PDB file of C-alpha atoms in Angstrom:
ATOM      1  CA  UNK A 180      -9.924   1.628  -5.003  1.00  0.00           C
ATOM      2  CA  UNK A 181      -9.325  -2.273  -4.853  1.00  0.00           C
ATOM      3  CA  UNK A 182     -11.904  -2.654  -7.755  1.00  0.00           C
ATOM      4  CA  UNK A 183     -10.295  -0.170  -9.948  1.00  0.00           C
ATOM      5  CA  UNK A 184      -6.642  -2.119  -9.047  1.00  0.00           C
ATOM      6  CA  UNK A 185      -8.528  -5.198  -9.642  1.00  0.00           C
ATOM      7  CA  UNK A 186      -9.726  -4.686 -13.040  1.00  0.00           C
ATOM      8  CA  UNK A 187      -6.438  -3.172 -14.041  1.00  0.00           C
ATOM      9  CA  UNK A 188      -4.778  -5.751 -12.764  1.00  0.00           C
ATOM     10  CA  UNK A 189      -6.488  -8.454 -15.136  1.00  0.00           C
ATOM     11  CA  UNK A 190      -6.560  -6.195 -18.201  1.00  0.00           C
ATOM     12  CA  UNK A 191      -3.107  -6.640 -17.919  1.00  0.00           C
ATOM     13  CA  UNK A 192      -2.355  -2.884 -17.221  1.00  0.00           C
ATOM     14  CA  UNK A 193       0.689  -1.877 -14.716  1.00  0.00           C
ATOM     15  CA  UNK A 194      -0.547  -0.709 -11.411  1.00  0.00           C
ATOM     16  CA  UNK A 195       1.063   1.806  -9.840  1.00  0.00           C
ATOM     17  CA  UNK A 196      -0.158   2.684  -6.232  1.00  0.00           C
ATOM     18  CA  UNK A 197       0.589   5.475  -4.356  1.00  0.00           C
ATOM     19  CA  UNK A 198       0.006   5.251  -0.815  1.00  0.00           C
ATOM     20  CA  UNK A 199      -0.200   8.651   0.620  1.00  0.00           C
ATOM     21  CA  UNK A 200      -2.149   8.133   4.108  1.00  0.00           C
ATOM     22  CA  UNK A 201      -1.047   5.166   6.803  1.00  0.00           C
ATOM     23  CA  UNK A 202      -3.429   2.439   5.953  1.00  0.00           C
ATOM     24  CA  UNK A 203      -4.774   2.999   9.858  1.00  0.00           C
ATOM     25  CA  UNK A 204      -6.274   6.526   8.604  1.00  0.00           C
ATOM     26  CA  UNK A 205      -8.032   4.771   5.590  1.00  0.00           C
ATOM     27  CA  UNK A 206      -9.742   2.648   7.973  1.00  0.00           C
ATOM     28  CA  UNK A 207     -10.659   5.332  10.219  1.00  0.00           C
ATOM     29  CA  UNK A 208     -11.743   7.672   7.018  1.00  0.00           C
ATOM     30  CA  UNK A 209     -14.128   4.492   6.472  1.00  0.00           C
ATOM     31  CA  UNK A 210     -12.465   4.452   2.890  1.00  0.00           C
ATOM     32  CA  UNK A 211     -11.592   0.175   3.430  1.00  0.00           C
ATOM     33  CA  UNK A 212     -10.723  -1.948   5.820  1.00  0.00           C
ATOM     34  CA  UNK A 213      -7.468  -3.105   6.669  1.00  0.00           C
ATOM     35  CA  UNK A 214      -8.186  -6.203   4.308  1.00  0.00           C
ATOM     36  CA  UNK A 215      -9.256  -4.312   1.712  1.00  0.00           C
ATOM     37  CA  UNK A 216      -5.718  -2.703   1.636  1.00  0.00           C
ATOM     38  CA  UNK A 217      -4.066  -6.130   1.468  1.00  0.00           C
ATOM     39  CA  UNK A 218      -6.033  -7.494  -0.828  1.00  0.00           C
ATOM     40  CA  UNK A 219      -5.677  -4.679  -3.551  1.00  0.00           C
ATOM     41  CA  UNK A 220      -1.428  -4.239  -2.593  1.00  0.00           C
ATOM     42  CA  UNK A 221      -1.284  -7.800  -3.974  1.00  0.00           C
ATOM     43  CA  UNK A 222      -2.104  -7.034  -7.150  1.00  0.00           C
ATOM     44  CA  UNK A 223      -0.321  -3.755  -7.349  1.00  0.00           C
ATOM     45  CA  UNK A 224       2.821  -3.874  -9.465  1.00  0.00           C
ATOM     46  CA  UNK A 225       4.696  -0.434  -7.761  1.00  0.00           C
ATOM     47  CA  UNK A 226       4.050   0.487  -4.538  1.00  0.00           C
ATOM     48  CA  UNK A 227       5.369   4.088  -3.659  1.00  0.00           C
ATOM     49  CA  UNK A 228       4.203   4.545   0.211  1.00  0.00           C
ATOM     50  CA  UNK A 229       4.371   7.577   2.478  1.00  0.00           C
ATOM     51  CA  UNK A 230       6.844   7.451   5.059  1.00  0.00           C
ATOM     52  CA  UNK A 231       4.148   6.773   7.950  1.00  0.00           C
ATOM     53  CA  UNK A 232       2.605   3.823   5.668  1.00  0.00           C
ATOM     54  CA  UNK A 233       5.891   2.339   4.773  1.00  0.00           C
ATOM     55  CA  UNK A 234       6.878   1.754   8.645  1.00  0.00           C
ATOM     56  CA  UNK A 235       3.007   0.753   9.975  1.00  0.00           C
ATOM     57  CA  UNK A 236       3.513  -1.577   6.835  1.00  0.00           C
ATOM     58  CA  UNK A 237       6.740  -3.177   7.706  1.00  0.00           C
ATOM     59  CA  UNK A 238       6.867  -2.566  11.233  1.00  0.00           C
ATOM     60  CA  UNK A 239       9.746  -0.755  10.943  1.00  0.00           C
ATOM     61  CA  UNK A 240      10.768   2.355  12.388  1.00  0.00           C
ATOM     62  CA  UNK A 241      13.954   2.927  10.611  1.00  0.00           C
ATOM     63  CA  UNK A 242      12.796   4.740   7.144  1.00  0.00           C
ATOM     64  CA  UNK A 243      15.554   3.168   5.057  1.00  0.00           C
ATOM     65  CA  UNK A 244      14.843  -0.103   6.570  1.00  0.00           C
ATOM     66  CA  UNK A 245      11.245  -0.201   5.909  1.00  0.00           C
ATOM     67  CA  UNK A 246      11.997   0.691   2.194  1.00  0.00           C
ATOM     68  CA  UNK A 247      14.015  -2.749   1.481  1.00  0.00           C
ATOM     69  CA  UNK A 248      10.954  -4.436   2.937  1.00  0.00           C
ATOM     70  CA  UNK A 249       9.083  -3.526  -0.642  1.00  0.00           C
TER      71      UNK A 249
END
């Protein structure tokens, strides 16, 4: 995943990302480490998280609170 963002990413092509498991169940899934995640949401232009990911992101536990975080 953070390869595929990364060569996007200097091609010059918009990356779009959507996030659709808490970045604690990638980790778990062994599908990247919490680093990995970072790394590739830096070069992401749009990030579109699930609810769950959006507050372990932020830290948040107020939905619409987490959202102004992005």
């Amino acid at each position: 995943m953070r390869e595929g963002i990364r060569i996007a990413h200097e091609a010059g092509v918009r990356v779009i990302f959507d996030l659709m498991l808490r970045p604690v169940t990638l980790a778990q899934a062994g599908l990247g480490t919490e680093n990995d995640l970072l790394e590739a949401l830096q070069m992401v232009d749009v990030l579109k998280p699930c609810k769950a990911a959006a507050r372990e992101i932020t830290g948040e536990t107020d939905y619409e609170k987490s959202r102004r975080d992005f």
